[in-house]
mmCIF file of C-alpha atoms and ligand atoms in Angstrom:
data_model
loop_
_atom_site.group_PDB
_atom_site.id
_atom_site.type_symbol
_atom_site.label_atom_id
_atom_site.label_comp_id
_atom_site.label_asym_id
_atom_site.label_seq_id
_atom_site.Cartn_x
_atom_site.Cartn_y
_atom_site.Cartn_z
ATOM 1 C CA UNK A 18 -38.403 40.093 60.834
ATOM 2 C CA UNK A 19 -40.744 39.825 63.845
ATOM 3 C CA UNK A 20 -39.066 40.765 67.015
ATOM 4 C CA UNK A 21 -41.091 37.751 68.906
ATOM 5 C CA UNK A 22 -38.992 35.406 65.723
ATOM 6 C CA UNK A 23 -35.569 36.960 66.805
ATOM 7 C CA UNK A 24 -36.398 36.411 70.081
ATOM 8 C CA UNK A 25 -37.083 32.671 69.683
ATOM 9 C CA UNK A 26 -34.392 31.471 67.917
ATOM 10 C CA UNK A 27 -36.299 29.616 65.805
ATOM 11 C CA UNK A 28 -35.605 31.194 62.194
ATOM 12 C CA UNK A 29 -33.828 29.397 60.154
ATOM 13 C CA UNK A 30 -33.456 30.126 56.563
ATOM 14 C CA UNK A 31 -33.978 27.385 53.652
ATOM 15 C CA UNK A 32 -35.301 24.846 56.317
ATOM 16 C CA UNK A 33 -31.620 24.375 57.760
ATOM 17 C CA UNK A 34 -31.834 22.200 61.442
ATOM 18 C CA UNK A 35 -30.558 24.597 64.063
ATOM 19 C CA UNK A 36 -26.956 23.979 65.660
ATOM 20 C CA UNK A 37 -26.438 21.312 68.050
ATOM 21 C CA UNK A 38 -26.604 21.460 71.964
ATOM 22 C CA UNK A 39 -25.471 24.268 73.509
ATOM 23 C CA UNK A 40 -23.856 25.505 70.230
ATOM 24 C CA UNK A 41 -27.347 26.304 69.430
ATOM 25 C CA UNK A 42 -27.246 29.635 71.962
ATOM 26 C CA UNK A 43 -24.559 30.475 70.394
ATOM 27 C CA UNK A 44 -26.179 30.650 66.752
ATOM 28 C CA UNK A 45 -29.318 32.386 68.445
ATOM 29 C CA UNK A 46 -27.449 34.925 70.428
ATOM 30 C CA UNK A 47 -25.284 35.725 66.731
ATOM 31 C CA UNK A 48 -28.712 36.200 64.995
ATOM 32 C CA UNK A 49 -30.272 38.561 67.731
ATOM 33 C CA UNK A 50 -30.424 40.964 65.087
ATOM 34 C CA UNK A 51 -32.330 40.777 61.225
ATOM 35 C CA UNK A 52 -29.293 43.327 59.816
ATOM 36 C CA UNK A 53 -31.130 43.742 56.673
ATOM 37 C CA UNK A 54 -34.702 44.985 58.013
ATOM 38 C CA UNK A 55 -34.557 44.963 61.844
ATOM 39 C CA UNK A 56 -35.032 44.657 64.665
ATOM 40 C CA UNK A 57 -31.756 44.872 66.773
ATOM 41 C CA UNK A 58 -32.873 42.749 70.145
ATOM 42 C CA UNK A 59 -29.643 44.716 71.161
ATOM 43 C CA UNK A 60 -30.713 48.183 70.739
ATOM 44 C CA UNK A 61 -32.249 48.540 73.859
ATOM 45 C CA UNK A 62 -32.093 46.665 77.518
ATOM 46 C CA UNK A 63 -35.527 45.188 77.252
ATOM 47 C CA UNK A 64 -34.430 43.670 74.089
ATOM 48 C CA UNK A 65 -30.980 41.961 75.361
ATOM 49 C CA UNK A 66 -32.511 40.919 78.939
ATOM 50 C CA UNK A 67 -36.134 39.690 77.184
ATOM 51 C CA UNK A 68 -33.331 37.061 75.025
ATOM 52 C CA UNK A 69 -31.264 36.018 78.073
ATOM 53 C CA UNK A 70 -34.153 35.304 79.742
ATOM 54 C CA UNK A 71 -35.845 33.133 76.881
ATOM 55 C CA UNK A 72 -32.488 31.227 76.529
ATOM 56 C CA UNK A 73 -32.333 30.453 80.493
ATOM 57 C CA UNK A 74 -29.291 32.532 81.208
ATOM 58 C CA UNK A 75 -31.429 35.736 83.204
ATOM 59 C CA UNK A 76 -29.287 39.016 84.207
ATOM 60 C CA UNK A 77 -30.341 42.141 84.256
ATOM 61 C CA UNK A 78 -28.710 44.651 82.090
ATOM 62 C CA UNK A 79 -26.768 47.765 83.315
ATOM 63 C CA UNK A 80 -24.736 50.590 82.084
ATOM 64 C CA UNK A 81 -22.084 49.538 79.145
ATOM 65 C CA UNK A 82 -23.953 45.808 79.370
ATOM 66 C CA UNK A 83 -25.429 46.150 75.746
ATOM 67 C CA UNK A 84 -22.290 47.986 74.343
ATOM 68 C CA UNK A 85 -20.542 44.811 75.913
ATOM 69 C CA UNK A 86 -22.884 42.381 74.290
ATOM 70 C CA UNK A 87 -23.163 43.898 70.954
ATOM 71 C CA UNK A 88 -19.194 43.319 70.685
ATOM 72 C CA UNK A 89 -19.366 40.026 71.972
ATOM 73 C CA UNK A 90 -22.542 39.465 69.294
ATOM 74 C CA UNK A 91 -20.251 40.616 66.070
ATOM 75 C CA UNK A 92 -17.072 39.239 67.438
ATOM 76 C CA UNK A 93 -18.965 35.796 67.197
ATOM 77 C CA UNK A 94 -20.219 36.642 63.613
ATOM 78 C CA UNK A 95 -17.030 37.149 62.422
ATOM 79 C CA UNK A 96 -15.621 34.441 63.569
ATOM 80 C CA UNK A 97 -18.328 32.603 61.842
ATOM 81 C CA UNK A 98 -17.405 34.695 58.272
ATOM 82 C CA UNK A 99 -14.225 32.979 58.865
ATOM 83 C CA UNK A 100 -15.859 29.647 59.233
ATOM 84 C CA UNK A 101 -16.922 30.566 55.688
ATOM 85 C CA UNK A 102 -13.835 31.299 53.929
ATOM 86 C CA UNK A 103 -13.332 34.983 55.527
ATOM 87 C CA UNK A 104 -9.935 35.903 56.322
ATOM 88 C CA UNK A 105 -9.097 35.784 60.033
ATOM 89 C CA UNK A 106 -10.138 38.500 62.090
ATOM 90 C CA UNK A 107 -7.610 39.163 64.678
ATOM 91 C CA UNK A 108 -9.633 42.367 66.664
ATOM 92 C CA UNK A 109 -12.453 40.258 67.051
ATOM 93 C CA UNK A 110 -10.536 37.170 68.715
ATOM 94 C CA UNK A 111 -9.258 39.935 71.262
ATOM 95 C CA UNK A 112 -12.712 41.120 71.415
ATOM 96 C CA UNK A 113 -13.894 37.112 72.960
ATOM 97 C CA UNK A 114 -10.675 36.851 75.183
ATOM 98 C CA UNK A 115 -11.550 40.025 77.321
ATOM 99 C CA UNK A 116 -15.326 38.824 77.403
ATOM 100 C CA UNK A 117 -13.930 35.398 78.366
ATOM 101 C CA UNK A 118 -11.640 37.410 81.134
ATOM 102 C CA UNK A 119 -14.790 39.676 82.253
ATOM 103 C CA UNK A 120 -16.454 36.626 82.535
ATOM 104 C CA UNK A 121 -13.727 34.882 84.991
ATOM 105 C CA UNK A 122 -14.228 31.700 82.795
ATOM 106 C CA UNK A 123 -12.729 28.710 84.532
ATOM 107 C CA UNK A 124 -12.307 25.165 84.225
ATOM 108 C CA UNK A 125 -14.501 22.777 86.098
ATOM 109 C CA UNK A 126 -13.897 18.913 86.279
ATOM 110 C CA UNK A 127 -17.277 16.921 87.336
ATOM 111 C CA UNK A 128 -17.728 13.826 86.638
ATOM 112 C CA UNK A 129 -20.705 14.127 83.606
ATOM 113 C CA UNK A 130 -18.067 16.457 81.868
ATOM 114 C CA UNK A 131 -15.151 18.954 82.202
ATOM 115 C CA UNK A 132 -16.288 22.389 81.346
ATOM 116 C CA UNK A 133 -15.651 25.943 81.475
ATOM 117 C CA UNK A 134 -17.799 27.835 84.031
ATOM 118 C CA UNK A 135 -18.347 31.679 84.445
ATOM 119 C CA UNK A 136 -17.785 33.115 88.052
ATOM 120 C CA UNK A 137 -18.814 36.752 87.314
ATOM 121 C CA UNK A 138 -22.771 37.298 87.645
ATOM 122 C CA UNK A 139 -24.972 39.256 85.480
ATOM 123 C CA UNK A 140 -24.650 39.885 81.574
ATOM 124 C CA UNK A 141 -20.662 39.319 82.258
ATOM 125 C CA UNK A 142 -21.230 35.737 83.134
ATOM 126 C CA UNK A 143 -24.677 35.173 80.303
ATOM 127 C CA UNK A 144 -22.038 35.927 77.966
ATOM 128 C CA UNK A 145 -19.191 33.671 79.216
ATOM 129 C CA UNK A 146 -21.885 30.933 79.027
ATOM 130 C CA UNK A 147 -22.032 31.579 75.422
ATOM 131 C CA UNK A 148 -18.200 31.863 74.782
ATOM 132 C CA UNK A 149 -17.592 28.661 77.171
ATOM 133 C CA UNK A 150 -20.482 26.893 74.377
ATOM 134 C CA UNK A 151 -18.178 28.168 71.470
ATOM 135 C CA UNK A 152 -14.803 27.446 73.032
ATOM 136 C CA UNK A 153 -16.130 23.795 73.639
ATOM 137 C CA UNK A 154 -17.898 23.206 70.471
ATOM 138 C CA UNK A 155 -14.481 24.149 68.690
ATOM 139 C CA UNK A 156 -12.583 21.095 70.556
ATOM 140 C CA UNK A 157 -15.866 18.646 69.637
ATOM 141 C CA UNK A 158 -15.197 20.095 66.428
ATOM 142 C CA UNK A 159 -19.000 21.072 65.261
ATOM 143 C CA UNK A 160 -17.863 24.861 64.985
ATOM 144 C CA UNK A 161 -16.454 25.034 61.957
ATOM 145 C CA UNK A 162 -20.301 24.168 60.281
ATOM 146 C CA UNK A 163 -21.437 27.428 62.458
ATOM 147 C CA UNK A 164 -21.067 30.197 59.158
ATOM 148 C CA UNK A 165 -22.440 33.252 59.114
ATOM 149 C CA UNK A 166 -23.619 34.351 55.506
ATOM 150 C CA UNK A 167 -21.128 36.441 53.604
ATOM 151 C CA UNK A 168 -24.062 38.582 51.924
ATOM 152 C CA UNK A 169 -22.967 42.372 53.351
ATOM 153 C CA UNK A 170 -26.756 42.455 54.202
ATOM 154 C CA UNK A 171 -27.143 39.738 56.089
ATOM 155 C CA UNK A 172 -24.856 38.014 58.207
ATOM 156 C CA UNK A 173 -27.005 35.285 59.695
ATOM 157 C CA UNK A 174 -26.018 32.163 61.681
ATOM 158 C CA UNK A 175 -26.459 28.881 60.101
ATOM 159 C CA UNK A 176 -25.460 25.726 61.009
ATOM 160 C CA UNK A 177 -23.825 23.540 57.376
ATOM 161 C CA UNK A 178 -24.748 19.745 58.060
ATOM 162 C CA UNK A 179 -23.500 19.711 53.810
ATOM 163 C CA UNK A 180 -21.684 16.359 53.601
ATOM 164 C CA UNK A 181 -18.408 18.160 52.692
ATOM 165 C CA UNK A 182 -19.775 21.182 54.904
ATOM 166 C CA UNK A 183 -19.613 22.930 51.414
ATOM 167 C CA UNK A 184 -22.818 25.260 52.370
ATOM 168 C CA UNK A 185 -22.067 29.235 51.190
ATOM 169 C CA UNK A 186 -25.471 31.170 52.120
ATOM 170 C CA UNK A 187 -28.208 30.802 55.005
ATOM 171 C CA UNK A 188 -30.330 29.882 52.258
ATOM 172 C CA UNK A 189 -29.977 29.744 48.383
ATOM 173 C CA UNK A 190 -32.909 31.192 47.781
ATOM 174 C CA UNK A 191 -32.631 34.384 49.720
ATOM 175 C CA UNK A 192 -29.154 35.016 49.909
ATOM 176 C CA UNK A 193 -27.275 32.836 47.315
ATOM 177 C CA UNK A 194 -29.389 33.408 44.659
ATOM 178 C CA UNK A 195 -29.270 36.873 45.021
ATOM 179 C CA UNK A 196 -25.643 37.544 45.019
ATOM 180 C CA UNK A 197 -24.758 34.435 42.646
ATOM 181 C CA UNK A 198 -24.376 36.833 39.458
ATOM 182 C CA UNK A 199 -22.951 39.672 41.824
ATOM 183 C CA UNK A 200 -19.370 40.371 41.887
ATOM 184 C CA UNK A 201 -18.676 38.562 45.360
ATOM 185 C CA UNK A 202 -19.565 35.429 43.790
ATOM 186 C CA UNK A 203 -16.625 35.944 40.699
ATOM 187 C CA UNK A 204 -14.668 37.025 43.867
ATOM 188 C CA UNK A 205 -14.940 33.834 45.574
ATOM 189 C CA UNK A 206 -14.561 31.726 42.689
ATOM 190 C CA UNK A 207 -11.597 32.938 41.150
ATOM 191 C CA UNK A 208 -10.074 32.688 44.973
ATOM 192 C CA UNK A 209 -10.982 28.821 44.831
ATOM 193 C CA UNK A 210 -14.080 28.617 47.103
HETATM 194 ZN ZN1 ZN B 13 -28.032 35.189 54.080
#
């Protein structure tokens, strides 16, 4: 994939609508990275402060910043596998809770909204703008339609508007079809899903 395409956010396999509000950073900052042919945004500190910037959160990256992200990034993503039937991934829940402590999250009560608000600066506090968007799209309850795609390959961030919220891959063509006669597939139906 293009590195200007991960940088927009825009992608969005088998012409799927993006997430909603300010869930929507959280989908682009889990798909920073095309896992199956590249790029990695995150492999270097242009890549990670070009995004923040692009998404109107702008730090500037130091030392241990993209080693911080990248956990943050795949903490996220598994969560999201769990949206999609994964089991429940108890290193990468510890993983958000000392971002969301680095971050000095807190709780803010004006009058357009209660929210939680980052106190630390730089890529501490971009990234506790992200988990605060997560942590308050679970209570509205549109997180559980952020997946991520359960192909090994690929791993991207989709957002299910599926009545049922029934949606499996990013997109049927490139994922699901693939992997349909595949032994995940027999896997997943003889567990029910
Ligand atoms: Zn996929």
């Amino acid at each position: 994939m293009e590195r200007e395409a991960l940088l927009s956010g825009l992608v969005h396999p088998g012409d799927r609508e993006p997430a909603p509000g300010s869930l929507r950073a959280v989908q682009a900052f889990v798909n920073t990275v095309d896992r199956e042919h590249g790029p990695d945004l995150l492999d270097d500190p242009a890549g990670l402060e070009q995004w923040l910037e692009r998404h109107l959160l702008p730090a500037s990256v130091g030392a241990g910043d993209l080693d911080a992200a990248r956990a943050v990034r795949e903490a996220l993503r598994a969560l999201l596998l769990a949206n999609n039937g994964e089991p429940h991934d108890p290193g990468a829940q510890a993983v958000l809770e000392r971002a969301a402590r680095r971050a000095r999250l807190e709780p803010a009560f004006p009058p357009d909204g209660a929210a939680l608000v980052p106190h630390a600066t730089g890529v501490d506090g971009a990234l506790g703008r992200i988990l605060a968007a997560a942590f308050a799209a679970m209570l509205d309850g549109s997180w559980q339609r952020l997946k991520a795609c359960p192909r090994d390959v690929c791993g991207w961030a989709f957002y299910d508007r599926s009545t049922n919220a029934s949606a499996t891959w990013c997109s049927m063509r490139v994922c699901g079809g693939r992997v349909k006669a595949g032994a995940y597939y027999r896997r997943r139906r003889a567990a029910g899903h």
